[in-house]
XYZ file of C-alpha atoms in Angstrom:
737
model
C 32.967 86.771 221.238
C 29.625 88.330 220.321
C 27.533 86.054 218.104
C 27.172 87.287 214.547
C 24.023 85.320 213.777
C 21.734 87.809 215.476
C 18.423 86.651 214.117
C 18.817 82.974 213.275
C 20.789 80.504 215.411
C 20.954 78.176 212.401
C 23.986 80.094 211.176
C 25.017 81.578 207.876
C 23.624 78.777 205.726
C 20.176 80.092 206.566
C 21.288 83.691 206.214
C 23.157 83.353 202.952
C 21.814 80.448 200.888
C 24.385 79.148 198.462
C 24.245 80.940 195.168
C 24.139 78.824 192.026
C 27.550 78.010 190.630
C 26.629 79.585 187.306
C 23.948 82.208 186.901
C 24.991 83.542 183.511
C 22.536 84.085 180.704
C 23.256 84.212 177.020
C 20.571 85.732 174.799
C 19.709 83.542 171.830
C 20.688 84.741 168.390
C 17.488 85.800 166.578
C 16.451 83.204 164.013
C 16.241 84.967 160.659
C 14.333 83.639 157.631
C 16.600 81.770 155.228
C 16.750 83.030 151.617
C 13.919 81.619 149.497
C 15.623 79.193 147.074
C 12.535 77.180 146.236
C 11.525 79.298 143.283
C 13.108 78.798 139.907
C 13.090 82.430 139.048
C 16.355 84.256 139.467
C 14.689 87.554 140.258
C 12.591 86.019 142.974
C 15.736 84.560 144.507
C 17.349 87.983 144.392
C 14.260 89.506 145.973
C 14.425 86.901 148.717
C 18.044 87.821 149.433
C 17.008 91.464 149.688
C 14.227 90.422 152.044
C 16.677 88.489 154.216
C 18.911 91.535 154.402
C 15.916 93.699 155.280
C 14.963 91.362 158.121
C 18.511 91.515 159.474
C 18.498 95.302 159.339
C 15.125 95.466 161.059
C 16.304 93.265 163.918
C 19.444 95.335 164.288
C 17.633 98.669 164.106
C 14.653 98.248 166.368
C 12.962 94.895 166.617
C 14.939 93.946 169.707
C 14.113 95.901 172.857
C 16.775 98.267 174.207
C 17.657 96.081 177.187
C 18.544 93.182 174.937
C 20.593 95.355 172.599
C 22.531 96.875 175.493
C 23.618 93.617 177.062
C 23.478 90.788 174.556
C 26.755 88.923 173.953
C 28.338 87.813 170.690
C 28.244 84.147 169.758
C 31.866 83.673 170.882
C 32.589 85.933 173.866
C 36.284 86.671 174.380
C 36.397 85.561 177.990
C 34.260 84.031 180.696
C 32.817 86.608 183.076
C 33.713 89.591 180.895
C 31.365 92.540 180.708
C 30.645 93.141 177.034
C 29.176 96.195 175.347
C 28.096 96.485 171.753
C 29.952 99.472 170.345
C 29.836 100.916 166.827
C 33.052 99.045 166.038
C 31.732 95.753 167.443
C 31.806 94.113 170.859
C 34.279 95.470 173.407
C 35.261 94.257 176.857
C 33.762 96.813 179.216
C 35.607 98.796 181.830
C 35.790 96.551 184.876
C 34.472 97.719 188.220
C 35.289 96.740 191.776
C 33.902 98.485 194.855
C 35.408 98.937 198.324
C 33.152 100.226 201.108
C 34.515 101.693 204.342
C 31.912 102.493 207.048
C 32.662 104.272 210.317
C 29.785 104.527 212.793
C 29.809 106.899 215.743
C 26.592 106.922 217.719
C 23.760 107.706 215.293
C 25.953 108.991 212.425
C 27.837 106.946 209.827
C 30.617 108.239 207.582
C 30.886 106.048 204.462
C 33.545 106.093 201.730
C 32.787 104.152 198.546
C 35.787 103.501 196.273
C 34.946 102.463 192.710
C 37.839 101.116 190.599
C 37.484 101.363 186.816
C 39.953 99.399 184.668
C 40.130 99.832 180.916
C 40.913 96.467 179.312
C 40.493 97.745 175.762
C 43.140 99.059 173.399
C 41.681 102.564 173.223
C 40.930 105.511 175.485
C 37.626 105.182 177.319
C 35.050 107.128 179.285
C 33.263 105.009 181.901
C 29.702 105.796 183.004
C 28.230 103.954 185.992
C 24.794 104.389 187.583
C 24.767 103.194 191.188
C 22.500 103.287 194.263
C 23.193 104.866 197.653
C 20.981 105.095 200.762
C 18.110 107.514 200.159
C 19.202 109.763 203.050
C 22.886 109.838 202.007
C 24.449 113.307 202.202
C 27.124 113.032 199.474
C 29.901 115.535 200.125
C 33.271 114.142 198.967
C 34.926 113.131 195.681
C 38.515 112.078 195.012
C 39.923 110.811 191.700
C 43.132 108.741 191.802
C 45.118 107.637 188.743
C 48.580 106.292 189.443
C 50.258 108.843 191.699
C 47.879 111.632 190.699
C 45.156 112.552 193.245
C 42.506 115.097 192.239
C 40.066 116.372 194.869
C 36.518 117.202 193.816
C 34.500 120.304 194.537
C 30.786 121.096 194.628
C 29.457 123.241 191.783
C 26.081 124.015 190.315
C 25.169 121.133 188.013
C 25.405 122.992 184.691
C 28.789 124.475 185.631
C 30.117 121.088 186.794
C 28.993 119.382 183.580
C 30.641 122.091 181.494
C 33.953 121.723 183.356
C 33.818 117.940 182.931
C 32.966 118.146 179.224
C 35.831 120.558 178.603
C 38.309 118.279 180.375
C 37.006 115.238 178.491
C 37.394 117.011 175.157
C 40.914 118.241 175.985
C 42.112 114.792 177.018
C 42.395 115.499 180.751
C 41.317 113.043 183.419
C 38.089 114.073 185.086
C 35.254 112.642 187.169
C 31.685 113.843 187.659
C 29.217 112.631 190.312
C 25.578 113.630 189.874
C 22.254 112.719 191.496
C 19.350 111.311 189.458
C 17.162 110.293 192.407
C 17.616 110.615 196.157
C 19.030 107.062 196.100
C 20.461 106.916 192.558
C 23.693 108.556 191.394
C 25.904 108.552 188.288
C 29.692 108.541 188.140
C 31.402 109.503 184.874
C 35.169 109.085 184.448
C 36.831 110.545 181.338
C 40.067 109.576 179.612
C 40.959 106.198 181.083
C 43.978 105.002 179.127
C 44.485 101.491 177.706
C 45.228 99.075 180.542
C 44.845 101.858 183.112
C 42.959 101.737 186.414
C 41.453 104.827 188.027
C 39.714 104.971 191.397
C 36.837 107.262 192.302
C 36.197 107.773 196.038
C 32.759 109.059 197.012
C 32.075 110.044 200.610
C 28.730 110.538 202.321
C 27.071 110.786 205.719
C 24.058 108.777 206.829
C 21.810 108.486 209.866
C 21.820 105.129 211.629
C 18.314 103.657 211.890
C 16.798 102.518 215.186
C 13.792 100.245 215.437
C 12.476 97.859 218.077
C 15.663 98.043 220.151
C 18.051 97.452 217.242
C 20.353 99.864 215.401
C 20.888 99.138 211.712
C 22.615 100.442 208.618
C 21.764 99.443 205.069
C 24.084 99.811 202.069
C 22.681 99.066 198.572
C 24.988 97.198 196.179
C 22.827 97.089 193.073
C 19.417 98.204 191.869
C 16.216 96.647 190.609
C 15.514 97.966 187.085
C 12.754 100.539 187.114
C 9.555 100.356 185.116
C 9.237 103.355 182.786
C 5.676 104.414 181.856
C 4.755 107.006 179.266
C 5.326 107.790 175.590
C 8.925 108.051 174.314
C 10.337 111.538 173.698
C 12.372 112.257 170.554
C 15.575 113.213 172.392
C 17.400 111.452 175.225
C 19.700 112.703 177.982
C 21.571 109.484 178.785
C 22.619 106.113 177.416
C 20.253 103.869 179.424
C 18.131 101.132 177.878
C 14.962 103.247 178.054
C 14.108 106.364 176.117
C 13.039 109.440 178.089
C 9.252 109.602 178.267
C 6.601 112.211 178.934
C 6.056 110.688 182.408
C 9.703 109.930 183.259
C 11.701 112.626 181.499
C 15.073 111.358 182.711
C 14.420 107.657 182.072
C 17.565 107.257 179.963
C 19.623 108.360 182.988
C 18.161 105.829 185.465
C 18.069 102.657 183.329
C 21.641 101.318 183.147
C 22.315 98.012 181.393
C 22.172 94.941 183.631
C 24.050 91.648 183.525
C 22.880 88.425 185.152
C 26.295 87.456 186.515
C 29.881 88.632 186.514
C 33.135 87.786 188.221
C 34.205 91.414 187.855
C 31.630 93.194 190.028
C 33.235 92.363 193.373
C 32.791 94.295 196.576
C 34.759 94.403 199.834
C 33.388 95.998 202.998
C 34.875 97.072 206.315
C 32.703 98.604 209.042
C 33.957 100.107 212.299
C 31.137 100.488 214.813
C 31.437 102.648 217.924
C 27.869 102.559 219.221
C 28.709 104.414 222.439
C 26.966 101.719 224.494
C 27.780 98.067 225.310
C 26.393 95.676 222.701
C 24.674 92.351 223.227
C 24.843 91.302 219.575
C 26.164 92.615 216.251
C 25.555 90.984 212.883
C 25.257 91.161 209.116
C 21.919 89.920 207.837
C 22.770 88.772 204.318
C 26.565 88.476 204.043
C 28.983 86.388 206.129
C 31.312 88.647 208.150
C 34.284 88.318 210.488
C 33.959 90.408 213.656
C 36.697 91.748 215.928
C 36.148 93.675 219.165
C 38.553 96.090 220.844
C 37.491 98.090 223.896
C 33.819 98.245 222.928
C 34.519 99.065 219.266
C 33.730 96.488 216.636
C 35.192 95.851 213.182
C 33.232 93.828 210.638
C 34.657 92.559 207.336
C 33.200 90.408 204.585
C 34.399 86.838 205.093
C 34.386 86.178 201.350
C 36.924 88.213 199.392
C 35.015 87.476 196.167
C 31.633 88.837 197.313
C 29.560 89.941 194.333
C 27.470 93.107 194.415
C 24.018 91.600 193.856
C 22.389 91.935 197.305
C 22.017 94.886 199.684
C 24.115 94.869 202.859
C 22.424 95.310 206.245
C 24.417 95.578 209.476
C 22.586 95.418 212.817
C 23.577 95.778 216.443
C 21.599 95.642 219.668
C 22.643 97.189 223.025
C 22.530 95.179 226.200
C 19.100 95.726 227.817
C 20.441 97.945 230.605
C 22.141 100.247 228.065
C 19.212 100.560 225.648
C 18.638 104.292 225.032
C 15.400 106.165 225.731
C 16.607 109.504 224.335
C 19.654 110.703 222.377
C 20.802 114.200 221.373
C 23.717 114.807 218.960
C 24.841 118.266 217.890
C 27.209 120.149 215.557
C 27.854 123.859 215.095
C 28.217 124.964 211.470
C 27.517 128.162 209.557
C 26.765 130.092 212.747
C 23.932 127.758 213.755
C 23.451 124.753 216.045
C 22.368 121.553 214.296
C 20.725 118.721 216.215
C 19.899 115.070 215.639
C 17.310 113.940 218.203
C 15.883 110.523 219.039
C 13.214 109.903 221.650
C 11.408 106.636 222.388
C 7.764 106.698 223.483
C 6.825 104.494 226.455
C 6.871 100.767 225.777
C 3.523 99.232 224.943
C 2.013 96.940 227.563
C 0.519 94.626 224.943
C -3.084 95.600 225.583
C -5.232 98.210 223.955
C -7.667 100.356 225.880
C -11.166 98.973 225.309
C -9.826 96.195 223.035
C -8.378 96.522 219.554
C -10.765 98.335 217.193
C -12.136 96.665 214.063
C -10.104 97.382 210.947
C -10.329 97.358 207.201
C -7.113 96.016 205.671
C -6.381 96.214 201.952
C -3.439 94.102 200.821
C -1.784 95.072 197.537
C 0.748 92.776 195.849
C 3.057 93.615 192.962
C 2.964 90.809 190.362
C 4.989 92.586 187.666
C 7.902 90.987 185.837
C 10.559 92.436 188.142
C 9.037 90.332 190.943
C 9.812 87.064 189.149
C 11.866 84.513 191.039
C 12.461 84.810 194.767
C 10.613 88.121 195.156
C 7.147 86.830 194.250
C 7.559 83.886 196.628
C 8.486 86.261 199.441
C 5.536 88.537 198.662
C 2.997 85.711 198.552
C 4.331 84.204 201.782
C 4.113 87.613 203.478
C 0.472 88.165 202.510
C -0.498 84.587 203.333
C 0.782 85.227 206.858
C -1.093 88.545 206.997
C -4.362 86.853 206.001
C -3.878 84.266 208.745
C -3.593 87.119 211.269
C -6.985 88.661 210.510
C -9.730 88.594 213.142
C -13.441 87.938 212.495
C -14.257 91.594 213.200
C -11.861 92.751 210.444
C -12.726 93.455 206.824
C -10.217 92.910 204.020
C -9.540 92.828 200.292
C -6.698 91.769 198.000
C -5.434 93.721 194.977
C -2.811 92.584 192.480
C -1.195 94.758 189.835
C 1.190 94.489 186.911
C 0.213 95.879 183.513
C -3.373 95.725 184.809
C -4.924 96.030 188.271
C -7.355 93.450 189.662
C -9.159 93.210 193.005
C -10.341 89.935 194.473
C -13.607 91.461 195.748
C -15.471 94.557 194.494
C -15.196 95.936 198.038
C -13.749 94.752 201.337
C -15.484 91.742 202.888
C -15.628 90.288 206.424
C -12.731 88.026 207.386
C -14.826 84.862 207.493
C -13.344 81.417 206.997
C -14.867 81.135 203.513
C -13.651 84.530 202.343
C -10.174 83.885 203.717
C -9.984 80.450 202.074
C -10.867 81.953 198.704
C -8.301 84.711 199.228
C -5.536 82.219 200.045
C -6.297 80.203 196.902
C -6.379 83.362 194.763
C -3.075 84.502 196.242
C -1.380 81.151 195.643
C -2.344 81.201 191.951
C -0.701 84.569 191.255
C 2.260 84.686 188.871
C 4.685 87.528 188.101
C 4.773 89.072 184.632
C 4.013 92.321 182.832
C 4.736 95.963 183.590
C 4.648 97.833 186.902
C 1.612 100.095 186.456
C 1.458 101.121 190.102
C -0.722 104.226 189.904
C -4.060 102.440 189.231
C -3.360 100.062 192.116
C -2.651 102.922 194.519
C -5.778 104.781 193.418
C -7.920 101.671 193.869
C -6.436 100.815 197.269
C -6.938 104.366 198.596
C -10.509 104.649 197.323
C -12.941 104.417 200.247
C -16.452 103.184 199.305
C -19.081 105.537 200.690
C -20.988 102.627 202.226
C -17.976 101.624 204.335
C -16.586 105.048 205.197
C -18.314 105.264 208.572
C -17.900 101.577 209.409
C -14.115 101.532 208.993
C -12.594 103.938 211.519
C -9.178 102.292 211.135
C -8.323 101.695 207.469
C -4.878 100.343 206.575
C -3.281 99.522 203.219
C -0.331 97.112 203.101
C 1.544 97.583 199.824
C 4.000 94.787 198.934
C 6.393 95.634 196.073
C 10.031 95.971 195.035
C 9.347 99.618 194.171
C 10.858 99.199 190.690
C 9.333 102.385 189.254
C 10.800 105.488 187.682
C 7.803 107.806 188.195
C 8.170 108.113 191.979
C 7.161 111.799 192.177
C 3.890 111.099 190.371
C 3.067 108.300 192.817
C 3.888 110.410 195.889
C 1.399 113.007 194.624
C -1.292 110.328 194.251
C -0.752 109.153 197.845
C -0.887 112.665 199.291
C -4.006 113.579 197.303
C -6.008 110.429 198.071
C -4.819 109.253 201.498
C -7.541 110.780 203.691
C -7.771 108.873 206.971
C -6.161 105.750 205.498
C -2.675 104.679 206.593
C -0.243 103.213 204.038
C 2.351 100.600 205.046
C 4.971 99.587 202.509
C 6.788 96.266 202.430
C 9.951 96.243 200.302
C 10.555 92.871 198.695
C 13.719 91.504 197.081
C 17.479 91.707 197.416
C 17.708 95.298 196.085
C 14.367 97.139 196.400
C 13.895 100.849 195.684
C 14.264 101.880 199.323
C 13.738 105.589 198.673
C 10.329 105.014 197.142
C 9.299 102.567 199.883
C 10.341 104.899 202.706
C 8.897 108.091 201.242
C 5.633 106.403 200.234
C 5.180 105.219 203.829
C 5.963 108.703 205.158
C 3.444 110.266 202.763
C 0.963 107.568 203.827
C 1.613 108.188 207.560
C 2.511 104.532 208.015
C 5.763 102.583 208.303
C 7.959 100.602 205.946
C 9.454 97.117 206.227
C 12.215 95.444 204.201
C 11.992 91.699 203.504
C 15.083 90.675 201.566
C 15.091 86.902 202.157
C 12.411 84.223 202.316
C 13.343 83.145 205.859
C 12.626 86.706 207.111
C 8.947 86.663 206.169
C 7.624 85.276 209.462
C 9.870 87.445 211.632
C 9.266 90.762 209.888
C 5.612 90.310 208.938
C 4.756 89.236 212.482
C 6.280 92.475 213.757
C 4.400 94.517 211.157
C 1.077 92.800 211.906
C 1.586 93.467 215.605
C 2.096 97.147 214.855
C -0.929 97.333 212.593
C -3.243 96.595 215.501
C -2.879 100.080 216.984
C -0.449 103.028 216.848
C 1.606 103.640 219.971
C 1.633 107.441 219.604
C -0.543 109.709 217.427
C -1.117 113.445 216.901
C 2.500 114.223 217.772
C 3.561 117.833 218.397
C 7.039 119.299 218.823
C 7.280 122.406 221.057
C 10.608 124.241 220.699
C 11.968 127.040 222.921
C 10.775 130.517 222.012
C 12.988 132.596 219.703
C 15.170 129.594 218.808
C 14.675 130.102 215.051
C 14.042 126.410 214.411
C 13.920 124.596 211.078
C 13.144 120.917 211.792
C 12.392 117.795 209.739
C 10.152 115.998 209.343
C 7.732 118.884 209.596
C 4.928 116.558 210.629
C 5.661 113.471 212.716
C 3.727 110.458 211.486
C 1.963 108.020 213.806
C 4.436 105.842 215.680
C 4.100 102.146 216.390
C 5.653 100.072 219.199
C 9.440 100.220 219.124
C 9.622 103.214 216.756
C 11.354 106.426 217.895
C 10.670 110.099 217.258
C 13.648 111.074 215.057
C 14.189 114.764 214.240
C 16.895 116.751 212.410
C 16.872 120.434 213.378
C 18.741 123.692 212.827
C 18.617 126.374 215.552
C 19.655 129.918 214.708
C 20.307 130.523 218.406
C 22.352 128.035 220.418
C 20.206 126.472 223.170
C 20.785 127.624 226.721
C 20.919 125.490 229.834
C 17.375 124.518 230.658
C 16.101 124.796 227.070
C 14.060 121.723 226.198
C 12.189 120.190 223.330
C 8.745 119.092 224.490
C 7.168 116.174 222.607
C 3.446 115.600 223.021
C 1.112 112.988 221.662
C -1.699 110.560 222.358
C -0.788 107.070 223.563
C -3.284 104.181 223.978
C -3.545 105.042 227.677
C -4.135 108.764 227.148
C -2.068 111.941 226.629
C 1.717 111.524 226.686
C 4.523 114.070 227.040
C 8.307 113.982 227.323
C 11.203 116.478 227.275
C 14.728 116.474 225.856
C 17.435 118.815 227.145
C 18.810 120.530 224.039
C 22.019 121.957 225.530
C 23.475 118.587 226.528
C 23.966 117.051 223.119
C 26.996 114.930 222.232
C 29.271 116.544 219.635
C 28.932 114.606 216.394
C 30.508 115.765 213.104
C 28.113 115.256 210.220
C 24.891 116.269 211.952
C 24.830 119.591 210.046
C 25.090 117.831 206.666
C 22.303 115.433 207.637
C 20.025 118.378 208.464
C 20.926 120.008 205.131
C 20.094 116.755 203.301
C 16.659 116.673 204.952
C 16.136 120.381 204.179
C 16.944 119.823 200.491
C 14.510 116.883 200.369
C 11.767 119.029 201.916
C 12.400 121.786 199.369
C 12.139 119.217 196.589
C 8.789 118.025 197.959
C 7.552 121.615 198.093
C 8.527 122.088 194.455
C 6.671 118.909 193.485
C 3.562 120.235 195.245
C 3.573 123.447 193.184
C 5.855 125.852 195.058
C 7.664 128.500 193.037
C 10.069 126.465 190.886
C 12.750 129.137 190.484
C 12.685 130.058 194.175
C 12.817 126.420 195.275
C 15.706 125.670 192.933
C 17.644 128.680 194.239
C 17.159 127.545 197.837
C 18.310 124.005 197.010
C 21.421 125.289 195.241
C 22.221 127.704 198.075
C 21.861 124.997 200.745
C 23.801 122.398 198.750
C 26.691 124.779 198.028
C 26.772 126.055 201.626
C 26.981 122.530 203.058
C 28.971 121.018 200.163
C 26.378 118.429 199.110
C 25.354 116.758 195.865
C 21.705 117.430 194.997
C 19.388 117.536 191.996
C 20.957 120.874 191.038
C 24.575 120.471 192.214
C 27.304 117.967 191.348
C 30.791 117.027 192.465
C 33.484 117.432 189.815
C 37.211 116.612 189.876
C 39.389 117.754 186.960
C 43.111 117.209 186.363
C 45.131 120.053 184.869
C 47.398 118.027 182.591
C 46.149 116.315 179.390
C 46.923 112.578 179.206
C 45.133 111.475 176.023
C 46.927 112.380 172.800
C 44.902 114.657 170.570
C 45.106 112.061 167.784
C 43.392 109.362 169.889
C 39.586 109.097 169.928
C 37.523 108.520 173.102
C 34.966 105.702 173.366
C 32.083 105.884 175.852
C 30.992 102.850 177.844
C 27.978 102.393 180.095
C 29.184 100.021 182.820
C 26.452 97.448 183.590
C 25.035 96.714 187.039
C 24.530 93.221 188.409
C 21.013 91.852 188.363
C 19.794 91.541 192.003
C 20.177 88.079 193.494
C 17.081 85.921 193.126
C 15.549 87.948 190.292
C 14.667 86.293 187.011
C 16.748 87.419 184.042
C 13.521 87.591 182.008
C 12.854 90.889 183.774
C 15.852 92.409 182.003
C 16.910 90.453 178.936
C 15.012 89.459 175.847
C 11.611 91.056 176.039
C 11.618 92.757 179.453
C 8.929 91.442 181.749
C 8.898 94.792 183.491
C 8.745 97.188 180.565
C 6.458 99.349 178.551
C 4.716 97.988 175.482
C 7.178 99.849 173.251
C 9.292 96.760 172.393
C 6.192 94.810 171.377
C 4.959 97.728 169.343
C 8.306 97.954 167.593
C 8.224 94.250 166.813
C 4.628 94.458 165.606
C 5.473 97.391 163.391
C 8.502 95.561 162.022
C 6.400 92.497 161.221
C 3.815 94.594 159.400
C 6.615 96.229 157.443
C 8.034 92.801 156.576
C 4.682 91.544 155.342
C 4.138 94.670 153.272
C 7.636 94.407 151.779
C 7.144 90.707 151.019
C 3.854 91.388 149.230
C 5.419 94.218 147.263
C 8.419 92.119 146.200
C 6.192 89.193 145.313
C 4.001 91.479 143.221
C 7.008 92.955 141.394
C 8.605 89.570 140.781
C 5.312 88.095 139.588
C 4.814 90.914 137.116
C 8.393 90.546 135.831
C 8.384 86.718 135.762
C 8.515 84.593 132.528
C 4.753 84.097 132.442
C 4.286 87.850 132.109
C 7.293 88.632 129.968
C 5.323 90.683 127.505
C 3.859 92.836 130.211
C 7.301 93.210 131.726
C 8.723 94.306 128.368
C 6.002 96.875 127.961
C 6.797 98.283 131.389
C-alpha cells in the first residue's frame, strides 16, 4: 500500500487539523434608538416615533453594507445549517447545493466533471445563481442539465446569443442552465425554473494540465473563493446580484462578489480521482483532505474519506514517480481541426548545489498583505513565511519590508544591508503586524518595483517576494502595472490561505518572470518557503529560446519562457499547421549556471492524449485576452477569441454554454424568484472579512453610514425645531403660523 501522507509522517492530524465543531456566525440585530418618551409634549413624542421609523428605514435602505444585507439571518432561523436569503417577501431557505467531483488523470492531462446539485426547498419556483471557482487553466467544454429523467445537453454559443436563449426559456417556464466565465478562474452557473421540492443537477466538464514541480506531479481543485476587494467608485447600474456594486475600476464587480456564509451543513463535496500517471509511483497523497486510496495495476483511485466534507478548502492531489521512472522529457499530441497539437515538458539538468563564482549579492523586497481578508490563519502563515525568509538572508544581501492594506508602508525608506540589527528590527516590525482594512495592492506593487537610482547599479539581482491571498477584483489593472514597471526585477508570488486567487498569483508571477508558491496550511511554511528561498539564490536556466522546425506553422504558448529554477520544467502548448515528420525536433536553448545549455525533443513521437488541442486553445484564448489588455484592436481580438472558442467548443469571456429544455414546466400563473446561492467562507478566515462591516472592502459602507448619521442629526434638529416652535410655550406663535 502506498503511503498517503506524502509530506508529513505525522499523519492526517497534522494535514487536516480538526475544524471547530461550530463555526457559524449570526450578525447582531442593529440597536435602534428607542422612542423618546421623556418629554411631556405629545407632538414631540410623535416626532420621536417618526424619528425611530426613519432610523429603521435608513438601516434597511443603506446603512448596512451589502455583504451584511446579503447574508444576515433573521432572529429565529427556521433550521440549523440552512442557507437563508433575504427576499422581498422575507427570509427564504436558499436552494441547497452539493458538489460531486470526478477527476480522471492520464499522463499530463486531467478530465474533470463537476456535478452541482441544486434543490429548491421553498414553496415557489426558483432560479438559482451560483458563482464558483475552477482552476485558472481549465478548458470548460461540457454542460449537461438533469432534472428527473430529463437530460439536456449544452452547446457553446456566443455569450449574447446564449444569454438570450436562456432568458427566453426562463420567461417561458422551461428548464434551462447557463454557464459563463467572469474570470479565468471564476464562473457562474444559472439554473432557471426549479420547481418546489425539486432537485436539478448541472454537470460541467473541463480539461486541465497536470502540474510538475521538483519531481512531483500535482493537481489542484478549488472548492470556494476568497472574497475579492473591489476598488473604485460605484456605477449607477449593476450587471449582477453580488454584494458589491460595479465600479469604474472593476466594471463587473457585481458578478464576482457572491454572498458568503461562515458555515453550512449543506455545502458538501465528494471527490473521486482516478490517476493513471503512466509511470510507477513511489507515493500518492492528498495534502489537505483525508482520502482512501486503492491501486489496481498501476492505476490509483482516491476518494474523500469523509462523506460530509465541506467545500471550504482547496483540494490538492500529488503523486511522485519512483526515482528510476522520473521523466526528463514528455511529449503528448492530438490531431484536431487539421492541425497537430502538442503538450511538451522538458526538464533542464539538475542543479549541483553550487553556483559558478559563488552566489551573487541580492536585493530582496518582501511584501506582505495585511488586509482584512488575511485575518485568522492567513496572516499567521504569511508572517511565519517572511520570518523564515528574513532568517535566510546573508550579510551581502540587502532587503526591505513592505506591508499594505488600505495604505502602504515600508519599514525602511530604501533597502538596507542584512545586518543583525536591521534584521532584528525587521522581525519585531513583522511580528507586530495585524490584518485589517482594504486590499489596495497597486501602491504596494508600484513601491516594490521602484528601483532607487542610487542602488540600481549595486543590485544586479533584484527580487520581490509578494505574499498575499490575491483577493482582488482588478487583476487586469495589476498585471499592467507589473509589466510596465518590472524592468530587471523578478517577482515571486506566495499564495496564502485555504482558497487563494490562484489565477492572479500565477499570472502575476509569469508577468514578473518569477515563480509562484501556494501555502495553504501553517505546517507547510517551512517546507515550501525553504524550497522557494533555495530557488531565489540563482535561476537554473535563463534566456530560453525555442527553435521549431522550418515551415511548421507553429503557434506556441507561452510566447516567452520565463527564467526557470531548480526542479521546474519547460512546459509548452503548441499548434503545428503541418504534422511533424520523423526527425523533426524542438530545440531548447538557454543559459545554465555552468554555461550554455541545449536539448532536443522529438516531435513525431508524442503519446496520443485527447484534450491536448483544447488545452492549446485555452492558452491561445488567454494570450489573445492579454493582447487586448495591452491595447490590441479590441474588435479583432474579440473576433479571434470567439472564433477559437466556438471552433474548440470552449467557454470564454465571449462565449457561454447553454442548455435549454423544449417543454415548459412552470405554469404561466406561477412567478419565479431569483436566489444567489452563497459560497462557504474559506477555512481559517475570519468572518469579519465578510460580515458586518467588511474588513476587506471599500470605504463605501462607512460613507453610507456617515451620510446616514448626518441625515439623522439633521432630521432630529429639524423635528426638534418644529416641535419647539409648536410647543405650549410658543402657542401664540404656533397659532399665528
